[in-house]
PDB file of C-alpha atoms in Angstrom:
ATOM      1  CA  UNK A 651      -6.006 -80.248 -63.737  1.00 42.00           C
ATOM      2  CA  UNK A 652      -2.581 -79.202 -65.033  1.00 37.00           C
ATOM      3  CA  UNK A 653      -4.225 -76.685 -67.383  1.00 40.00           C
ATOM      4  CA  UNK A 654      -6.255 -75.239 -64.473  1.00 33.00           C
ATOM      5  CA  UNK A 655      -3.134 -74.807 -62.304  1.00 32.00           C
ATOM      6  CA  UNK A 656      -1.346 -73.113 -65.210  1.00 36.00           C
ATOM      7  CA  UNK A 657      -4.250 -70.702 -65.592  1.00 34.00           C
ATOM      8  CA  UNK A 658      -4.171 -69.900 -61.877  1.00 32.00           C
ATOM      9  CA  UNK A 659      -0.436 -69.211 -61.952  1.00 36.00           C
ATOM     10  CA  UNK A 660      -0.807 -66.927 -64.967  1.00 37.00           C
ATOM     11  CA  UNK A 661      -3.644 -65.029 -63.296  1.00 36.00           C
ATOM     12  CA  UNK A 662      -1.732 -64.556 -60.051  1.00 33.00           C
ATOM     13  CA  UNK A 663       1.316 -63.289 -61.954  1.00 36.00           C
ATOM     14  CA  UNK A 664      -0.842 -60.608 -63.561  1.00 35.00           C
ATOM     15  CA  UNK A 665      -2.062 -59.272 -60.204  1.00 32.00           C
ATOM     16  CA  UNK A 666      -0.296 -56.337 -58.514  1.00 36.00           C
ATOM     17  CA  UNK A 667       2.026 -57.348 -55.683  1.00 36.00           C
ATOM     18  CA  UNK A 668       0.279 -56.626 -52.394  1.00 36.00           C
ATOM     19  CA  UNK A 669       3.634 -56.887 -50.605  1.00 43.00           C
ATOM     20  CA  UNK A 670       4.684 -53.615 -52.206  1.00 53.00           C
ATOM     21  CA  UNK A 671       1.543 -51.699 -51.215  1.00 80.00           C
ATOM     22  CA  UNK A 672       1.667 -48.375 -49.414  1.00 94.00           C
ATOM     23  CA  UNK A 673      -0.077 -48.341 -46.022  1.00 97.00           C
ATOM     24  CA  UNK A 674      -1.544 -44.880 -45.451  1.00 98.00           C
ATOM     25  CA  UNK A 675      -2.270 -43.524 -41.964  1.00 98.00           C
ATOM     26  CA  UNK A 676      -4.409 -40.397 -41.624  1.00 98.00           C
ATOM     27  CA  UNK A 677      -2.721 -37.854 -39.329  1.00 98.00           C
ATOM     28  CA  UNK A 678      -4.617 -34.624 -38.590  1.00 97.00           C
ATOM     29  CA  UNK A 679      -2.582 -31.438 -38.609  1.00 97.00           C
ATOM     30  CA  UNK A 680       0.821 -31.099 -40.272  1.00 97.00           C
ATOM     31  CA  UNK A 681       2.842 -34.291 -39.789  1.00 97.00           C
ATOM     32  CA  UNK A 682       6.298 -33.610 -41.160  1.00 98.00           C
ATOM     33  CA  UNK A 683       9.761 -34.585 -39.847  1.00 98.00           C
ATOM     34  CA  UNK A 684      10.316 -38.171 -38.669  1.00 98.00           C
ATOM     35  CA  UNK A 685      12.516 -40.146 -36.281  1.00 98.00           C
ATOM     36  CA  UNK A 686      12.392 -43.949 -36.120  1.00 98.00           C
ATOM     37  CA  UNK A 687      11.990 -45.535 -32.670  1.00 98.00           C
ATOM     38  CA  UNK A 688      11.963 -49.325 -33.094  1.00 97.00           C
ATOM     39  CA  UNK A 689       8.749 -50.289 -34.857  1.00 96.00           C
ATOM     40  CA  UNK A 690       7.299 -46.827 -34.289  1.00 98.00           C
ATOM     41  CA  UNK A 691       8.011 -43.362 -35.606  1.00 98.00           C
ATOM     42  CA  UNK A 692       7.924 -39.888 -34.049  1.00 98.00           C
ATOM     43  CA  UNK A 693       6.587 -37.028 -36.160  1.00 98.00           C
ATOM     44  CA  UNK A 694       6.565 -33.273 -35.697  1.00 98.00           C
ATOM     45  CA  UNK A 695       3.112 -31.703 -35.910  1.00 98.00           C
ATOM     46  CA  UNK A 696       1.521 -28.350 -35.151  1.00 97.00           C
ATOM     47  CA  UNK A 697       2.174 -27.604 -31.493  1.00 98.00           C
ATOM     48  CA  UNK A 698       3.270 -31.147 -30.672  1.00 98.00           C
ATOM     49  CA  UNK A 699       5.322 -34.195 -31.490  1.00 98.00           C
ATOM     50  CA  UNK A 700       3.545 -37.535 -31.826  1.00 98.00           C
ATOM     51  CA  UNK A 701       4.544 -41.192 -31.727  1.00 98.00           C
ATOM     52  CA  UNK A 702       2.827 -43.423 -34.280  1.00 98.00           C
ATOM     53  CA  UNK A 703       2.761 -47.115 -35.069  1.00 98.00           C
ATOM     54  CA  UNK A 704       1.160 -48.751 -38.070  1.00 97.00           C
ATOM     55  CA  UNK A 705      -1.879 -49.261 -35.822  1.00 97.00           C
ATOM     56  CA  UNK A 706      -2.324 -45.645 -34.739  1.00 98.00           C
ATOM     57  CA  UNK A 707      -1.089 -42.896 -32.425  1.00 98.00           C
ATOM     58  CA  UNK A 708       0.670 -43.970 -29.233  1.00 98.00           C
ATOM     59  CA  UNK A 709       1.770 -40.727 -27.571  1.00 98.00           C
ATOM     60  CA  UNK A 710       1.738 -36.941 -27.851  1.00 98.00           C
ATOM     61  CA  UNK A 711       3.928 -34.237 -26.297  1.00 98.00           C
ATOM     62  CA  UNK A 712       2.970 -30.567 -26.485  1.00 98.00           C
ATOM     63  CA  UNK A 713       5.571 -28.058 -27.763  1.00 98.00           C
ATOM     64  CA  UNK A 714       5.400 -24.459 -28.928  1.00 98.00           C
ATOM     65  CA  UNK A 715       6.841 -25.017 -32.419  1.00 97.00           C
ATOM     66  CA  UNK A 716       8.633 -28.311 -33.075  1.00 98.00           C
ATOM     67  CA  UNK A 717      10.733 -27.886 -36.197  1.00 97.00           C
ATOM     68  CA  UNK A 718      13.229 -29.764 -38.322  1.00 97.00           C
ATOM     69  CA  UNK A 719      14.505 -33.301 -38.341  1.00 98.00           C
ATOM     70  CA  UNK A 720      14.854 -34.990 -34.938  1.00 98.00           C
ATOM     71  CA  UNK A 721      17.325 -37.403 -33.343  1.00 98.00           C
ATOM     72  CA  UNK A 722      16.928 -40.326 -30.956  1.00 98.00           C
ATOM     73  CA  UNK A 723      19.842 -40.894 -28.600  1.00 98.00           C
ATOM     74  CA  UNK A 724      20.434 -41.708 -24.918  1.00 98.00           C
ATOM     75  CA  UNK A 725      16.852 -42.941 -24.535  1.00 98.00           C
ATOM     76  CA  UNK A 726      15.481 -39.606 -25.659  1.00 98.00           C
ATOM     77  CA  UNK A 727      13.950 -37.765 -28.584  1.00 99.00           C
ATOM     78  CA  UNK A 728      15.780 -34.485 -29.286  1.00 99.00           C
ATOM     79  CA  UNK A 729      13.648 -31.840 -31.012  1.00 98.00           C
ATOM     80  CA  UNK A 730      14.311 -28.231 -31.988  1.00 98.00           C
ATOM     81  CA  UNK A 731      11.685 -25.684 -30.916  1.00 97.00           C
ATOM     82  CA  UNK A 732      11.863 -22.728 -33.296  1.00 96.00           C
ATOM     83  CA  UNK A 733       9.696 -20.481 -31.082  1.00 96.00           C
ATOM     84  CA  UNK A 734      11.639 -21.088 -27.878  1.00 96.00           C
ATOM     85  CA  UNK A 735      15.013 -21.227 -29.720  1.00 95.00           C
ATOM     86  CA  UNK A 736      15.852 -24.347 -27.744  1.00 97.00           C
ATOM     87  CA  UNK A 737      16.325 -28.102 -28.033  1.00 98.00           C
ATOM     88  CA  UNK A 738      13.781 -30.182 -26.138  1.00 98.00           C
ATOM     89  CA  UNK A 739      14.630 -33.583 -24.669  1.00 99.00           C
ATOM     90  CA  UNK A 740      11.756 -36.073 -24.421  1.00 99.00           C
ATOM     91  CA  UNK A 741      11.964 -39.471 -22.713  1.00 98.00           C
ATOM     92  CA  UNK A 742      10.816 -41.940 -25.390  1.00 98.00           C
ATOM     93  CA  UNK A 743       9.518 -44.466 -22.823  1.00 98.00           C
ATOM     94  CA  UNK A 744       7.361 -42.048 -20.825  1.00 98.00           C
ATOM     95  CA  UNK A 745       6.709 -39.417 -23.529  1.00 98.00           C
ATOM     96  CA  UNK A 746       7.585 -36.739 -20.970  1.00 98.00           C
ATOM     97  CA  UNK A 747       9.632 -33.589 -21.460  1.00 98.00           C
ATOM     98  CA  UNK A 748      12.756 -33.922 -19.304  1.00 98.00           C
ATOM     99  CA  UNK A 749      14.953 -30.982 -20.360  1.00 98.00           C
ATOM    100  CA  UNK A 750      15.007 -27.737 -22.337  1.00 98.00           C
ATOM    101  CA  UNK A 751      18.416 -26.596 -23.590  1.00 98.00           C
ATOM    102  CA  UNK A 752      18.547 -22.947 -24.802  1.00 97.00           C
ATOM    103  CA  UNK A 753      20.816 -23.326 -27.831  1.00 96.00           C
ATOM    104  CA  UNK A 754      19.498 -20.747 -30.229  1.00 94.00           C
ATOM    105  CA  UNK A 755      18.070 -22.203 -33.448  1.00 95.00           C
ATOM    106  CA  UNK A 756      19.504 -21.106 -36.802  1.00 93.00           C
ATOM    107  CA  UNK A 757      16.382 -21.534 -38.901  1.00 89.00           C
ATOM    108  CA  UNK A 758      12.648 -21.009 -38.906  1.00 84.00           C
ATOM    109  CA  UNK A 759      11.945 -24.671 -39.620  1.00 89.00           C
ATOM    110  CA  UNK A 760      14.245 -26.443 -42.087  1.00 94.00           C
ATOM    111  CA  UNK A 761      17.107 -27.976 -40.095  1.00 96.00           C
ATOM    112  CA  UNK A 762      18.462 -31.155 -38.479  1.00 97.00           C
ATOM    113  CA  UNK A 763      19.160 -32.169 -34.913  1.00 98.00           C
ATOM    114  CA  UNK A 764      21.646 -35.061 -35.090  1.00 98.00           C
ATOM    115  CA  UNK A 765      23.389 -37.426 -32.684  1.00 98.00           C
ATOM    116  CA  UNK A 766      26.983 -38.562 -32.970  1.00 98.00           C
ATOM    117  CA  UNK A 767      30.165 -39.172 -30.988  1.00 98.00           C
ATOM    118  CA  UNK A 768      28.234 -39.181 -27.709  1.00 98.00           C
ATOM    119  CA  UNK A 769      26.703 -35.753 -28.328  1.00 98.00           C
ATOM    120  CA  UNK A 770      23.677 -34.035 -29.834  1.00 98.00           C
ATOM    121  CA  UNK A 771      24.304 -31.330 -32.433  1.00 98.00           C
ATOM    122  CA  UNK A 772      22.112 -28.501 -33.749  1.00 98.00           C
ATOM    123  CA  UNK A 773      22.594 -25.438 -35.954  1.00 96.00           C
ATOM    124  CA  UNK A 774      22.673 -22.461 -33.617  1.00 95.00           C
ATOM    125  CA  UNK A 775      22.999 -18.671 -33.934  1.00 83.00           C
ATOM    126  CA  UNK A 776      24.384 -15.680 -32.093  1.00 64.00           C
ATOM    127  CA  UNK A 777      21.061 -14.811 -30.463  1.00 61.00           C
ATOM    128  CA  UNK A 778      20.435 -11.814 -32.726  1.00 54.00           C
ATOM    129  CA  UNK A 779      19.169 -13.502 -35.890  1.00 55.00           C
ATOM    130  CA  UNK A 780      18.620 -16.866 -37.554  1.00 55.00           C
ATOM    131  CA  UNK A 781      21.413 -16.639 -40.140  1.00 67.00           C
ATOM    132  CA  UNK A 782      23.380 -19.363 -38.468  1.00 73.00           C
ATOM    133  CA  UNK A 783      27.097 -19.308 -38.017  1.00 92.00           C
ATOM    134  CA  UNK A 784      27.377 -21.768 -35.129  1.00 96.00           C
ATOM    135  CA  UNK A 785      26.775 -25.446 -34.422  1.00 97.00           C
ATOM    136  CA  UNK A 786      26.007 -26.216 -30.785  1.00 98.00           C
ATOM    137  CA  UNK A 787      27.245 -29.456 -29.196  1.00 98.00           C
ATOM    138  CA  UNK A 788      25.123 -30.791 -26.326  1.00 98.00           C
ATOM    139  CA  UNK A 789      26.303 -33.318 -23.744  1.00 98.00           C
ATOM    140  CA  UNK A 790      23.366 -35.673 -22.944  1.00 98.00           C
ATOM    141  CA  UNK A 791      24.908 -36.423 -19.537  1.00 98.00           C
ATOM    142  CA  UNK A 792      24.460 -32.811 -18.401  1.00 98.00           C
ATOM    143  CA  UNK A 793      22.004 -31.321 -20.914  1.00 98.00           C
ATOM    144  CA  UNK A 794      24.511 -28.507 -21.376  1.00 98.00           C
ATOM    145  CA  UNK A 795      26.214 -26.974 -24.412  1.00 98.00           C
ATOM    146  CA  UNK A 796      29.851 -28.037 -24.252  1.00 98.00           C
ATOM    147  CA  UNK A 797      31.053 -26.440 -27.508  1.00 98.00           C
ATOM    148  CA  UNK A 798      29.958 -23.927 -30.132  1.00 97.00           C
ATOM    149  CA  UNK A 799      31.591 -24.518 -33.512  1.00 97.00           C
ATOM    150  CA  UNK A 800      31.944 -21.514 -35.879  1.00 96.00           C
ATOM    151  CA  UNK A 801      30.584 -22.378 -39.336  1.00 96.00           C
ATOM    152  CA  UNK A 802      29.474 -20.578 -42.494  1.00 96.00           C
ATOM    153  CA  UNK A 803      26.442 -18.301 -42.275  1.00 93.00           C
ATOM    154  CA  UNK A 804      23.263 -20.043 -43.371  1.00 93.00           C
ATOM    155  CA  UNK A 805      24.315 -23.416 -41.952  1.00 96.00           C
ATOM    156  CA  UNK A 806      21.122 -25.260 -40.970  1.00 94.00           C
ATOM    157  CA  UNK A 807      21.469 -28.829 -42.255  1.00 98.00           C
ATOM    158  CA  UNK A 808      23.535 -31.448 -40.397  1.00 98.00           C
ATOM    159  CA  UNK A 809      24.274 -35.154 -40.434  1.00 98.00           C
ATOM    160  CA  UNK A 810      26.736 -37.434 -38.653  1.00 98.00           C
ATOM    161  CA  UNK A 811      28.815 -40.198 -40.196  1.00 98.00           C
ATOM    162  CA  UNK A 812      32.336 -41.386 -40.983  1.00 98.00           C
ATOM    163  CA  UNK A 813      33.529 -39.985 -37.645  1.00 98.00           C
ATOM    164  CA  UNK A 814      32.481 -36.398 -38.326  1.00 98.00           C
ATOM    165  CA  UNK A 815      29.576 -33.963 -38.318  1.00 98.00           C
ATOM    166  CA  UNK A 816      28.772 -32.680 -41.817  1.00 98.00           C
ATOM    167  CA  UNK A 817      27.120 -29.261 -42.114  1.00 98.00           C
ATOM    168  CA  UNK A 818      25.555 -27.626 -45.186  1.00 97.00           C
ATOM    169  CA  UNK A 819      25.331 -23.875 -45.706  1.00 96.00           C
ATOM    170  CA  UNK A 820      22.680 -23.021 -48.278  1.00 94.00           C
ATOM    171  CA  UNK A 821      23.887 -19.402 -48.325  1.00 93.00           C
ATOM    172  CA  UNK A 822      27.527 -20.267 -49.038  1.00 96.00           C
ATOM    173  CA  UNK A 823      26.776 -23.424 -51.068  1.00 98.00           C
ATOM    174  CA  UNK A 824      29.227 -25.358 -48.940  1.00 98.00           C
ATOM    175  CA  UNK A 825      29.553 -28.677 -47.136  1.00 98.00           C
ATOM    176  CA  UNK A 826      31.690 -28.398 -44.023  1.00 98.00           C
ATOM    177  CA  UNK A 827      33.356 -31.273 -42.180  1.00 98.00           C
ATOM    178  CA  UNK A 828      33.429 -30.763 -38.403  1.00 98.00           C
ATOM    179  CA  UNK A 829      36.080 -32.754 -36.539  1.00 98.00           C
ATOM    180  CA  UNK A 830      34.415 -33.930 -33.331  1.00 98.00           C
ATOM    181  CA  UNK A 831      37.779 -34.273 -31.575  1.00 98.00           C
ATOM    182  CA  UNK A 832      38.678 -30.614 -32.032  1.00 98.00           C
ATOM    183  CA  UNK A 833      35.226 -29.016 -32.556  1.00 98.00           C
ATOM    184  CA  UNK A 834      36.540 -27.268 -35.656  1.00 98.00           C
ATOM    185  CA  UNK A 835      35.799 -27.218 -39.390  1.00 98.00           C
ATOM    186  CA  UNK A 836      38.577 -29.108 -41.139  1.00 98.00           C
ATOM    187  CA  UNK A 837      37.291 -29.116 -44.737  1.00 98.00           C
ATOM    188  CA  UNK A 838      34.919 -27.199 -47.016  1.00 98.00           C
ATOM    189  CA  UNK A 839      33.503 -28.642 -50.243  1.00 98.00           C
ATOM    190  CA  UNK A 840      31.670 -26.444 -52.798  1.00 98.00           C
ATOM    191  CA  UNK A 841      28.140 -27.524 -53.724  1.00 98.00           C
ATOM    192  CA  UNK A 842      25.511 -26.709 -56.356  1.00 98.00           C
ATOM    193  CA  UNK A 843      22.471 -24.455 -56.107  1.00 97.00           C
ATOM    194  CA  UNK A 844      20.433 -24.335 -52.889  1.00 97.00           C
ATOM    195  CA  UNK A 845      21.973 -27.315 -51.089  1.00 98.00           C
ATOM    196  CA  UNK A 846      19.788 -28.734 -48.346  1.00 97.00           C
ATOM    197  CA  UNK A 847      19.207 -31.983 -46.499  1.00 98.00           C
ATOM    198  CA  UNK A 848      21.943 -34.591 -46.425  1.00 98.00           C
ATOM    199  CA  UNK A 849      22.782 -38.093 -45.167  1.00 98.00           C
ATOM    200  CA  UNK A 850      25.988 -40.004 -44.497  1.00 98.00           C
ATOM    201  CA  UNK A 851      26.192 -43.681 -45.400  1.00 98.00           C
ATOM    202  CA  UNK A 852      26.568 -46.206 -48.211  1.00 98.00           C
ATOM    203  CA  UNK A 853      30.066 -44.980 -48.988  1.00 98.00           C
ATOM    204  CA  UNK A 854      29.443 -41.258 -49.155  1.00 98.00           C
ATOM    205  CA  UNK A 855      27.940 -38.062 -47.831  1.00 99.00           C
ATOM    206  CA  UNK A 856      24.874 -37.329 -49.971  1.00 98.00           C
ATOM    207  CA  UNK A 857      23.556 -33.771 -50.339  1.00 98.00           C
ATOM    208  CA  UNK A 858      20.413 -32.532 -52.049  1.00 98.00           C
ATOM    209  CA  UNK A 859      21.258 -29.752 -54.504  1.00 98.00           C
ATOM    210  CA  UNK A 860      17.690 -28.526 -54.487  1.00 97.00           C
ATOM    211  CA  UNK A 861      18.035 -25.816 -57.110  1.00 97.00           C
ATOM    212  CA  UNK A 862      19.712 -28.151 -59.604  1.00 97.00           C
ATOM    213  CA  UNK A 863      17.575 -31.243 -59.046  1.00 98.00           C
ATOM    214  CA  UNK A 864      20.722 -33.245 -58.333  1.00 98.00           C
ATOM    215  CA  UNK A 865      22.092 -35.399 -55.545  1.00 98.00           C
ATOM    216  CA  UNK A 866      25.783 -34.829 -54.854  1.00 98.00           C
ATOM    217  CA  UNK A 867      28.050 -37.561 -53.513  1.00 98.00           C
ATOM    218  CA  UNK A 868      31.032 -36.485 -51.412  1.00 98.00           C
ATOM    219  CA  UNK A 869      33.876 -38.904 -50.689  1.00 98.00           C
ATOM    220  CA  UNK A 870      34.482 -38.681 -46.914  1.00 98.00           C
ATOM    221  CA  UNK A 871      38.053 -39.950 -47.339  1.00 98.00           C
ATOM    222  CA  UNK A 872      39.113 -37.159 -49.710  1.00 98.00           C
ATOM    223  CA  UNK A 873      36.527 -34.472 -48.877  1.00 98.00           C
ATOM    224  CA  UNK A 874      35.887 -34.073 -52.604  1.00 98.00           C
ATOM    225  CA  UNK A 875      32.949 -34.390 -54.962  1.00 98.00           C
ATOM    226  CA  UNK A 876      32.683 -37.987 -56.205  1.00 98.00           C
ATOM    227  CA  UNK A 877      29.702 -37.623 -58.529  1.00 97.00           C
ATOM    228  CA  UNK A 878      26.160 -36.362 -59.083  1.00 98.00           C
ATOM    229  CA  UNK A 879      22.796 -37.962 -59.873  1.00 98.00           C
ATOM    230  CA  UNK A 880      20.151 -36.005 -61.775  1.00 98.00           C
ATOM    231  CA  UNK A 881      16.784 -36.792 -60.156  1.00 98.00           C
ATOM    232  CA  UNK A 882      14.385 -34.116 -61.401  1.00 97.00           C
ATOM    233  CA  UNK A 883      13.900 -30.479 -62.292  1.00 95.00           C
ATOM    234  CA  UNK A 884      14.453 -29.611 -58.643  1.00 94.00           C
ATOM    235  CA  UNK A 885      14.695 -31.243 -55.232  1.00 94.00           C
ATOM    236  CA  UNK A 886      12.967 -28.603 -53.144  1.00 90.00           C
ATOM    237  CA  UNK A 887      12.417 -29.598 -49.535  1.00 89.00           C
ATOM    238  CA  UNK A 888      11.949 -33.355 -49.193  1.00 94.00           C
ATOM    239  CA  UNK A 889      14.356 -35.522 -47.193  1.00 98.00           C
ATOM    240  CA  UNK A 890      17.064 -38.169 -47.526  1.00 98.00           C
ATOM    241  CA  UNK A 891      18.301 -41.322 -45.782  1.00 98.00           C
ATOM    242  CA  UNK A 892      20.592 -44.278 -46.477  1.00 98.00           C
ATOM    243  CA  UNK A 893      20.395 -48.011 -45.808  1.00 97.00           C
ATOM    244  CA  UNK A 894      20.300 -51.495 -47.350  1.00 97.00           C
ATOM    245  CA  UNK A 895      22.806 -50.536 -50.022  1.00 97.00           C
ATOM    246  CA  UNK A 896      20.646 -47.679 -51.288  1.00 98.00           C
ATOM    247  CA  UNK A 897      20.040 -43.968 -50.961  1.00 98.00           C
ATOM    248  CA  UNK A 898      16.411 -43.025 -50.276  1.00 98.00           C
ATOM    249  CA  UNK A 899      15.332 -39.585 -51.463  1.00 98.00           C
ATOM    250  CA  UNK A 900      11.977 -38.024 -50.521  1.00 98.00           C
ATOM    251  CA  UNK A 901      10.938 -35.685 -53.342  1.00 97.00           C
ATOM    252  CA  UNK A 902       8.180 -33.135 -53.889  1.00 96.00           C
ATOM    253  CA  UNK A 903       7.626 -33.490 -57.638  1.00 94.00           C
ATOM    254  CA  UNK A 904       7.090 -36.563 -59.826  1.00 95.00           C
ATOM    255  CA  UNK A 905       6.948 -39.223 -57.043  1.00 97.00           C
ATOM    256  CA  UNK A 906       6.929 -39.670 -53.270  1.00 97.00           C
ATOM    257  CA  UNK A 907      10.507 -40.941 -53.190  1.00 98.00           C
ATOM    258  CA  UNK A 908      13.281 -42.116 -55.457  1.00 98.00           C
ATOM    259  CA  UNK A 909      15.799 -44.901 -54.825  1.00 98.00           C
ATOM    260  CA  UNK A 910      19.432 -44.463 -55.881  1.00 98.00           C
ATOM    261  CA  UNK A 911      22.022 -47.215 -56.261  1.00 98.00           C
ATOM    262  CA  UNK A 912      25.308 -45.806 -54.887  1.00 98.00           C
ATOM    263  CA  UNK A 913      27.359 -48.335 -56.876  1.00 96.00           C
ATOM    264  CA  UNK A 914      26.016 -47.245 -60.270  1.00 97.00           C
ATOM    265  CA  UNK A 915      24.904 -43.710 -59.339  1.00 97.00           C
ATOM    266  CA  UNK A 916      21.570 -44.372 -61.028  1.00 97.00           C
ATOM    267  CA  UNK A 917      17.944 -43.903 -60.005  1.00 98.00           C
ATOM    268  CA  UNK A 918      16.654 -47.475 -59.785  1.00 97.00           C
ATOM    269  CA  UNK A 919      13.089 -46.870 -58.602  1.00 97.00           C
ATOM    270  CA  UNK A 920      10.494 -44.136 -58.226  1.00 97.00           C
ATOM    271  CA  UNK A 921       7.720 -44.855 -55.716  1.00 97.00           C
ATOM    272  CA  UNK A 922       4.244 -43.372 -55.366  1.00 97.00           C
ATOM    273  CA  UNK A 923       2.442 -40.398 -56.869  1.00 96.00           C
ATOM    274  CA  UNK A 924       3.696 -36.920 -56.013  1.00 96.00           C
ATOM    275  CA  UNK A 925       2.268 -35.879 -52.628  1.00 96.00           C
ATOM    276  CA  UNK A 926       3.971 -32.558 -51.936  1.00 95.00           C
ATOM    277  CA  UNK A 927       6.738 -32.096 -49.425  1.00 95.00           C
ATOM    278  CA  UNK A 928       7.448 -34.383 -46.491  1.00 97.00           C
ATOM    279  CA  UNK A 929      10.040 -36.517 -44.752  1.00 98.00           C
ATOM    280  CA  UNK A 930      11.486 -40.035 -45.117  1.00 98.00           C
ATOM    281  CA  UNK A 931      13.195 -42.508 -42.819  1.00 98.00           C
ATOM    282  CA  UNK A 932      14.534 -45.955 -43.762  1.00 97.00           C
ATOM    283  CA  UNK A 933      14.319 -49.011 -41.487  1.00 97.00           C
ATOM    284  CA  UNK A 934      15.466 -52.598 -42.158  1.00 96.00           C
ATOM    285  CA  UNK A 935      11.797 -53.604 -42.517  1.00 95.00           C
ATOM    286  CA  UNK A 936      10.570 -50.750 -44.671  1.00 96.00           C
ATOM    287  CA  UNK A 937      10.382 -47.009 -45.199  1.00 98.00           C
ATOM    288  CA  UNK A 938       8.328 -44.322 -43.446  1.00 98.00           C
ATOM    289  CA  UNK A 939       7.273 -41.195 -45.342  1.00 98.00           C
ATOM    290  CA  UNK A 940       5.141 -38.204 -44.412  1.00 98.00           C
ATOM    291  CA  UNK A 941       3.042 -35.910 -46.601  1.00 98.00           C
ATOM    292  CA  UNK A 942       2.050 -32.914 -44.507  1.00 96.00           C
ATOM    293  CA  UNK A 943      -0.186 -31.337 -47.167  1.00 95.00           C
ATOM    294  CA  UNK A 944      -2.166 -34.576 -47.416  1.00 97.00           C
ATOM    295  CA  UNK A 945      -2.129 -35.111 -43.609  1.00 97.00           C
ATOM    296  CA  UNK A 946      -0.723 -38.626 -43.856  1.00 98.00           C
ATOM    297  CA  UNK A 947       2.034 -40.959 -42.798  1.00 98.00           C
ATOM    298  CA  UNK A 948       2.853 -43.911 -45.046  1.00 98.00           C
ATOM    299  CA  UNK A 949       4.582 -47.227 -44.470  1.00 98.00           C
ATOM    300  CA  UNK A 950       6.236 -48.866 -47.492  1.00 97.00           C
ATOM    301  CA  UNK A 951       7.341 -52.493 -47.348  1.00 92.00           C
ATOM    302  CA  UNK A 952       8.097 -55.277 -49.779  1.00 66.00           C
ATOM    303  CA  UNK A 953      10.860 -57.224 -51.435  1.00 45.00           C
ATOM    304  CA  UNK A 954      12.053 -54.182 -53.385  1.00 52.00           C
ATOM    305  CA  UNK A 955      12.757 -52.350 -50.139  1.00 60.00           C
ATOM    306  CA  UNK A 956      14.731 -55.143 -48.523  1.00 47.00           C
ATOM    307  CA  UNK A 957      18.541 -55.346 -48.252  1.00 41.00           C
ATOM    308  CA  UNK A 958      20.354 -56.273 -51.433  1.00 40.00           C
ATOM    309  CA  UNK A 959      22.185 -59.587 -51.563  1.00 35.00           C
TER     310      UNK A 959
END
């Protein structure tokens, strides 16, 4: 009997861990940018935004051209519409459009709408082009723009953290710190080639240097470069998030996403087979990714995605 139990244990150890499996959800169209809403996720798609759970689609809201990363704040989903040059506010409980704020949108698709310090922020423009140069601040209480912050041309990518809005200009290769008390840029940090999406958390502001294939870490206390991680030949498109003592980086080449340890500045895991461009959002229970070219959403869970001890 003891020999039989030993054989069973050896056999089970040789099997792949089902807890680490990727759950794939087929999503017709072009599912791309994501925003986590409890156990569900909102995704931009062609002519609409959709709410999905692991069991299927829950809601759909028509839009002309939803674009860029979204934010959830004040009971609402905030989405840029690149055709209407406006930010749309959608009630997450009713899946109804409740406001359209004409902000101007400083991109044709790659950008972030972010929430922080009681406001919603988006890269704006002067109404004549999409080169950027402004960040609009929206008050959710009034659905009005309450400030327009001058920034470098080509500023499309935003995040909020450490008491500030952080804005990347791909054209100027700069990271700008926006003081939310004064609505002014108080620091500029030079970056590598083609900087793009960014996230604030786990001790730093993390910026994709897409042309170099590196992830830059900025110290928010000193507004200076604190290090770089080489991830691949490039980091075109993709996405980034932080949580559970890790940095989560959606890539286009080599794998679906990479996991970086901020303490050692090392890539500690590479998950999935390359699936083209898409988005990523971390949750305490797992990670959501999209692959718009493969028309899928994926849910990743398991012990290796859980908080470190």
